[in-house]
């Protein structure tokens, strides 16, 4: 959400022509936390809550996100520019593809996903798309920390903390190679 707000401001887009597409899967708490967090960050940066539109995915993949985004595009034909976020990179990519099918491009869409690995193929394309960035998750680190917490809980009876969320690393088309190399990917 913060990265979307920053790029929105940097581009100088008119808020009256812009909306945010929250491609959601609220049935799973962790995924709802991701989209809620992005929406709260946008609001905190001054983006109007009433211009953040949620659309539920049936599945958390590109086809499910494409369908969810198409619903928003039909409901809001007046929107000229979109900020896109979802539970993962696939959700953002599906929404970006739906928007491309309706004439939107990298000048009218800013999409930021979560995961990082799927983003790489999008960043390698010759021409930029509306998929602007991703929050890269360090799966090895998360796996190690989870295993360590479980081991201590089972062996020593030390329950893990209630909140084990960690921060990711933002990657973009122009920085992903450098950032990934710096972090051993």
PDB file of C-alpha atoms in Angstrom:
ATOM      1  CA  UNK A   1       0.000   0.000   0.000  1.00  0.00           C
ATOM      2  CA  UNK A   2       2.781   2.427   0.851  1.00  0.00           C
ATOM      3  CA  UNK A   3       4.595   1.662  -2.393  1.00  0.00           C
ATOM      4  CA  UNK A   4       1.370   2.131  -4.381  1.00  0.00           C
ATOM      5  CA  UNK A   5       0.757   5.484  -2.706  1.00  0.00           C
ATOM      6  CA  UNK A   6       4.323   6.606  -3.396  1.00  0.00           C
ATOM      7  CA  UNK A   7       4.146   5.748  -7.097  1.00  0.00           C
ATOM      8  CA  UNK A   8       0.654   7.262  -7.424  1.00  0.00           C
ATOM      9  CA  UNK A   9       1.992  10.510  -5.949  1.00  0.00           C
ATOM     10  CA  UNK A  10       5.176  10.387  -8.044  1.00  0.00           C
ATOM     11  CA  UNK A  11       3.131  10.085 -11.248  1.00  0.00           C
ATOM     12  CA  UNK A  12       0.881  12.961 -10.228  1.00  0.00           C
ATOM     13  CA  UNK A  13      -2.311  11.107 -11.064  1.00  0.00           C
ATOM     14  CA  UNK A  14      -5.647  12.813 -10.501  1.00  0.00           C
ATOM     15  CA  UNK A  15      -7.436  11.032  -7.657  1.00  0.00           C
ATOM     16  CA  UNK A  16     -10.793  11.660  -9.324  1.00  0.00           C
ATOM     17  CA  UNK A  17      -9.737   9.503 -12.289  1.00  0.00           C
ATOM     18  CA  UNK A  18      -8.017   6.833 -10.188  1.00  0.00           C
ATOM     19  CA  UNK A  19      -9.254   3.923  -8.093  1.00  0.00           C
ATOM     20  CA  UNK A  20      -7.642   1.021  -6.286  1.00  0.00           C
ATOM     21  CA  UNK A  21      -8.539  -2.560  -7.124  1.00  0.00           C
ATOM     22  CA  UNK A  22      -8.240  -4.826  -4.097  1.00  0.00           C
ATOM     23  CA  UNK A  23      -8.310  -8.351  -5.496  1.00  0.00           C
ATOM     24  CA  UNK A  24      -9.152 -10.334  -2.375  1.00  0.00           C
ATOM     25  CA  UNK A  25      -9.601 -13.784  -0.920  1.00  0.00           C
ATOM     26  CA  UNK A  26     -11.038 -12.911   2.473  1.00  0.00           C
ATOM     27  CA  UNK A  27     -11.872 -16.491   3.444  1.00  0.00           C
ATOM     28  CA  UNK A  28      -8.278 -16.970   4.637  1.00  0.00           C
ATOM     29  CA  UNK A  29      -7.248 -14.659   7.460  1.00  0.00           C
ATOM     30  CA  UNK A  30      -3.627 -14.194   6.367  1.00  0.00           C
ATOM     31  CA  UNK A  31      -4.731 -13.217   2.883  1.00  0.00           C
ATOM     32  CA  UNK A  32      -7.357 -10.804   4.214  1.00  0.00           C
ATOM     33  CA  UNK A  33      -4.682  -9.231   6.412  1.00  0.00           C
ATOM     34  CA  UNK A  34      -2.559  -8.601   3.315  1.00  0.00           C
ATOM     35  CA  UNK A  35      -5.249  -6.775   1.369  1.00  0.00           C
ATOM     36  CA  UNK A  36      -6.564  -4.956   4.446  1.00  0.00           C
ATOM     37  CA  UNK A  37      -3.016  -3.829   5.241  1.00  0.00           C
ATOM     38  CA  UNK A  38      -2.499  -2.452   1.739  1.00  0.00           C
ATOM     39  CA  UNK A  39      -5.852  -0.646   1.866  1.00  0.00           C
ATOM     40  CA  UNK A  40      -5.024   0.866   5.279  1.00  0.00           C
ATOM     41  CA  UNK A  41      -1.634   2.028   4.009  1.00  0.00           C
ATOM     42  CA  UNK A  42      -3.248   3.696   0.987  1.00  0.00           C
ATOM     43  CA  UNK A  43      -5.789   5.392   3.229  1.00  0.00           C
ATOM     44  CA  UNK A  44      -3.030   6.438   5.618  1.00  0.00           C
ATOM     45  CA  UNK A  45      -1.252   8.101   2.711  1.00  0.00           C
ATOM     46  CA  UNK A  46      -4.386  10.111   1.935  1.00  0.00           C
ATOM     47  CA  UNK A  47      -5.999   7.955  -0.766  1.00  0.00           C
ATOM     48  CA  UNK A  48      -9.805   8.109  -0.325  1.00  0.00           C
ATOM     49  CA  UNK A  49     -11.354   4.977   1.181  1.00  0.00           C
ATOM     50  CA  UNK A  50     -14.366   5.292  -1.109  1.00  0.00           C
ATOM     51  CA  UNK A  51     -12.086   4.860  -4.143  1.00  0.00           C
ATOM     52  CA  UNK A  52     -10.775   1.465  -2.969  1.00  0.00           C
ATOM     53  CA  UNK A  53     -12.924  -1.245  -4.518  1.00  0.00           C
ATOM     54  CA  UNK A  54     -12.749  -4.842  -3.306  1.00  0.00           C
ATOM     55  CA  UNK A  55     -13.482  -7.789  -5.569  1.00  0.00           C
ATOM     56  CA  UNK A  56     -13.332 -11.382  -4.380  1.00  0.00           C
ATOM     57  CA  UNK A  57     -11.419 -14.091  -6.183  1.00  0.00           C
ATOM     58  CA  UNK A  58     -12.838 -17.602  -6.360  1.00  0.00           C
ATOM     59  CA  UNK A  59      -9.258 -18.875  -6.586  1.00  0.00           C
ATOM     60  CA  UNK A  60      -5.954 -17.188  -5.710  1.00  0.00           C
ATOM     61  CA  UNK A  61      -4.442 -17.572  -9.166  1.00  0.00           C
ATOM     62  CA  UNK A  62      -4.307 -15.488 -12.331  1.00  0.00           C
ATOM     63  CA  UNK A  63      -7.633 -16.703 -13.801  1.00  0.00           C
ATOM     64  CA  UNK A  64      -9.448 -16.063 -10.514  1.00  0.00           C
ATOM     65  CA  UNK A  65      -7.947 -12.584 -10.278  1.00  0.00           C
ATOM     66  CA  UNK A  66      -8.747 -11.837 -13.905  1.00  0.00           C
ATOM     67  CA  UNK A  67     -12.406 -12.644 -13.255  1.00  0.00           C
ATOM     68  CA  UNK A  68     -12.441 -10.519 -10.086  1.00  0.00           C
ATOM     69  CA  UNK A  69     -10.847  -7.569 -11.907  1.00  0.00           C
ATOM     70  CA  UNK A  70     -13.249  -7.879 -14.836  1.00  0.00           C
ATOM     71  CA  UNK A  71     -16.112  -7.478 -12.378  1.00  0.00           C
ATOM     72  CA  UNK A  72     -14.611  -4.198 -11.138  1.00  0.00           C
ATOM     73  CA  UNK A  73     -13.932  -2.963 -14.650  1.00  0.00           C
ATOM     74  CA  UNK A  74     -17.560  -3.560 -15.621  1.00  0.00           C
ATOM     75  CA  UNK A  75     -18.821  -1.849 -12.461  1.00  0.00           C
ATOM     76  CA  UNK A  76     -16.515   1.163 -12.849  1.00  0.00           C
ATOM     77  CA  UNK A  77     -16.020   2.083 -16.519  1.00  0.00           C
ATOM     78  CA  UNK A  78     -15.392   5.707 -15.485  1.00  0.00           C
ATOM     79  CA  UNK A  79     -12.011   4.868 -13.900  1.00  0.00           C
ATOM     80  CA  UNK A  80      -9.048   5.887 -16.085  1.00  0.00           C
ATOM     81  CA  UNK A  81      -6.179   4.736 -13.850  1.00  0.00           C
ATOM     82  CA  UNK A  82      -5.885   1.823 -11.434  1.00  0.00           C
ATOM     83  CA  UNK A  83      -3.783   0.942  -8.417  1.00  0.00           C
ATOM     84  CA  UNK A  84      -3.826  -2.845  -8.026  1.00  0.00           C
ATOM     85  CA  UNK A  85      -3.024  -5.025  -5.042  1.00  0.00           C
ATOM     86  CA  UNK A  86      -3.868  -8.558  -4.054  1.00  0.00           C
ATOM     87  CA  UNK A  87      -2.911 -11.458  -1.823  1.00  0.00           C
ATOM     88  CA  UNK A  88      -0.019 -12.463  -4.102  1.00  0.00           C
ATOM     89  CA  UNK A  89       1.731 -11.715  -7.390  1.00  0.00           C
ATOM     90  CA  UNK A  90      -0.678 -13.965  -9.271  1.00  0.00           C
ATOM     91  CA  UNK A  91      -3.625 -11.889  -8.105  1.00  0.00           C
ATOM     92  CA  UNK A  92      -2.037  -8.697  -9.368  1.00  0.00           C
ATOM     93  CA  UNK A  93      -0.993 -10.317 -12.647  1.00  0.00           C
ATOM     94  CA  UNK A  94      -4.508 -11.592 -13.288  1.00  0.00           C
ATOM     95  CA  UNK A  95      -5.920  -8.111 -12.676  1.00  0.00           C
ATOM     96  CA  UNK A  96      -3.269  -6.510 -14.886  1.00  0.00           C
ATOM     97  CA  UNK A  97      -4.142  -8.932 -17.713  1.00  0.00           C
ATOM     98  CA  UNK A  98      -7.849  -8.116 -17.386  1.00  0.00           C
ATOM     99  CA  UNK A  99      -7.004  -4.416 -17.532  1.00  0.00           C
ATOM    100  CA  UNK A 100      -4.729  -4.876 -20.561  1.00  0.00           C
ATOM    101  CA  UNK A 101      -7.651  -6.544 -22.347  1.00  0.00           C
ATOM    102  CA  UNK A 102      -9.584  -3.305 -21.833  1.00  0.00           C
ATOM    103  CA  UNK A 103      -6.839  -0.967 -23.054  1.00  0.00           C
ATOM    104  CA  UNK A 104      -4.994  -0.176 -19.828  1.00  0.00           C
ATOM    105  CA  UNK A 105      -1.200  -0.298 -19.815  1.00  0.00           C
ATOM    106  CA  UNK A 106       1.872   0.608 -17.750  1.00  0.00           C
ATOM    107  CA  UNK A 107       0.922   4.287 -17.998  1.00  0.00           C
ATOM    108  CA  UNK A 108      -2.517   3.690 -16.464  1.00  0.00           C
ATOM    109  CA  UNK A 109      -1.964   0.786 -14.040  1.00  0.00           C
ATOM    110  CA  UNK A 110       0.320   0.420 -11.032  1.00  0.00           C
ATOM    111  CA  UNK A 111       0.176  -3.136  -9.714  1.00  0.00           C
ATOM    112  CA  UNK A 112       2.207  -4.350  -6.745  1.00  0.00           C
ATOM    113  CA  UNK A 113       2.101  -7.982  -5.670  1.00  0.00           C
ATOM    114  CA  UNK A 114       3.410 -10.130  -2.854  1.00  0.00           C
ATOM    115  CA  UNK A 115       5.791 -13.044  -3.270  1.00  0.00           C
ATOM    116  CA  UNK A 116       8.415 -11.864  -5.707  1.00  0.00           C
ATOM    117  CA  UNK A 117       9.175 -15.049  -7.592  1.00  0.00           C
ATOM    118  CA  UNK A 118       6.334 -14.745 -10.117  1.00  0.00           C
ATOM    119  CA  UNK A 119       7.232 -11.099 -10.651  1.00  0.00           C
ATOM    120  CA  UNK A 120      10.588 -12.001 -12.155  1.00  0.00           C
ATOM    121  CA  UNK A 121       9.108 -13.211 -15.448  1.00  0.00           C
ATOM    122  CA  UNK A 122       7.055 -10.032 -15.727  1.00  0.00           C
ATOM    123  CA  UNK A 123      10.118  -7.852 -15.104  1.00  0.00           C
ATOM    124  CA  UNK A 124      12.081  -9.722 -17.786  1.00  0.00           C
ATOM    125  CA  UNK A 125       9.656  -8.691 -20.521  1.00  0.00           C
ATOM    126  CA  UNK A 126      10.996  -6.218 -23.060  1.00  0.00           C
ATOM    127  CA  UNK A 127       8.200  -3.726 -22.442  1.00  0.00           C
ATOM    128  CA  UNK A 128       6.909  -2.755 -19.007  1.00  0.00           C
ATOM    129  CA  UNK A 129       3.386  -3.779 -18.033  1.00  0.00           C
ATOM    130  CA  UNK A 130       1.114  -2.522 -15.288  1.00  0.00           C
ATOM    131  CA  UNK A 131       2.814  -4.978 -12.928  1.00  0.00           C
ATOM    132  CA  UNK A 132       5.080  -2.433 -11.267  1.00  0.00           C
ATOM    133  CA  UNK A 133       6.576  -4.159  -8.232  1.00  0.00           C
ATOM    134  CA  UNK A 134       6.438  -6.940  -5.691  1.00  0.00           C
ATOM    135  CA  UNK A 135       7.168  -7.527  -2.046  1.00  0.00           C
ATOM    136  CA  UNK A 136       9.754 -10.314  -2.174  1.00  0.00           C
ATOM    137  CA  UNK A 137       9.365 -12.893   0.576  1.00  0.00           C
ATOM    138  CA  UNK A 138      12.370 -14.839   1.797  1.00  0.00           C
ATOM    139  CA  UNK A 139      10.892 -18.337   1.935  1.00  0.00           C
ATOM    140  CA  UNK A 140      14.114 -19.898   3.227  1.00  0.00           C
ATOM    141  CA  UNK A 141      14.255 -17.486   6.150  1.00  0.00           C
ATOM    142  CA  UNK A 142      10.562 -17.887   6.937  1.00  0.00           C
ATOM    143  CA  UNK A 143      10.845 -21.663   6.758  1.00  0.00           C
ATOM    144  CA  UNK A 144      13.897 -21.696   9.015  1.00  0.00           C
ATOM    145  CA  UNK A 145      12.273 -19.406  11.575  1.00  0.00           C
ATOM    146  CA  UNK A 146       9.060 -21.454  11.582  1.00  0.00           C
ATOM    147  CA  UNK A 147      11.023 -24.665  12.093  1.00  0.00           C
ATOM    148  CA  UNK A 148      13.029 -23.102  14.910  1.00  0.00           C
ATOM    149  CA  UNK A 149       9.884 -21.833  16.647  1.00  0.00           C
ATOM    150  CA  UNK A 150       8.210 -25.233  16.351  1.00  0.00           C
ATOM    151  CA  UNK A 151      11.312 -27.020  17.650  1.00  0.00           C
ATOM    152  CA  UNK A 152      11.510 -24.784  20.733  1.00  0.00           C
ATOM    153  CA  UNK A 153       7.785 -25.178  21.325  1.00  0.00           C
ATOM    154  CA  UNK A 154       7.904 -28.978  21.159  1.00  0.00           C
ATOM    155  CA  UNK A 155      11.239 -29.474  22.957  1.00  0.00           C
ATOM    156  CA  UNK A 156      11.159 -26.664  25.539  1.00  0.00           C
ATOM    157  CA  UNK A 157       7.479 -25.771  25.779  1.00  0.00           C
ATOM    158  CA  UNK A 158       8.173 -22.206  24.593  1.00  0.00           C
ATOM    159  CA  UNK A 159       5.136 -21.169  22.597  1.00  0.00           C
ATOM    160  CA  UNK A 160       5.821 -19.016  19.532  1.00  0.00           C
ATOM    161  CA  UNK A 161       4.788 -15.367  19.610  1.00  0.00           C
ATOM    162  CA  UNK A 162       1.209 -14.657  18.536  1.00  0.00           C
ATOM    163  CA  UNK A 163       2.398 -12.428  15.705  1.00  0.00           C
ATOM    164  CA  UNK A 164       5.113 -13.901  13.513  1.00  0.00           C
ATOM    165  CA  UNK A 165       4.691 -11.641  10.501  1.00  0.00           C
ATOM    166  CA  UNK A 166       7.868 -10.423   8.862  1.00  0.00           C
ATOM    167  CA  UNK A 167       8.627  -7.750   6.318  1.00  0.00           C
ATOM    168  CA  UNK A 168       9.447  -8.450   2.718  1.00  0.00           C
ATOM    169  CA  UNK A 169      11.794  -6.594   0.401  1.00  0.00           C
ATOM    170  CA  UNK A 170      10.374  -4.405  -2.359  1.00  0.00           C
ATOM    171  CA  UNK A 171      11.580  -5.230  -5.862  1.00  0.00           C
ATOM    172  CA  UNK A 172      10.892  -3.381  -9.098  1.00  0.00           C
ATOM    173  CA  UNK A 173      11.701  -3.875 -12.769  1.00  0.00           C
ATOM    174  CA  UNK A 174      14.825  -1.710 -12.480  1.00  0.00           C
ATOM    175  CA  UNK A 175      16.077  -3.102  -9.142  1.00  0.00           C
ATOM    176  CA  UNK A 176      15.068  -6.750  -8.872  1.00  0.00           C
ATOM    177  CA  UNK A 177      18.332  -8.258 -10.156  1.00  0.00           C
ATOM    178  CA  UNK A 178      20.466  -6.223  -7.772  1.00  0.00           C
ATOM    179  CA  UNK A 179      18.180  -6.720  -4.760  1.00  0.00           C
ATOM    180  CA  UNK A 180      17.867 -10.461  -5.320  1.00  0.00           C
ATOM    181  CA  UNK A 181      21.635 -10.859  -5.705  1.00  0.00           C
ATOM    182  CA  UNK A 182      22.223  -8.881  -2.492  1.00  0.00           C
ATOM    183  CA  UNK A 183      19.855 -11.213  -0.636  1.00  0.00           C
ATOM    184  CA  UNK A 184      21.136 -14.477  -2.080  1.00  0.00           C
ATOM    185  CA  UNK A 185      18.314 -15.289  -4.492  1.00  0.00           C
TER     186      UNK A 185
END
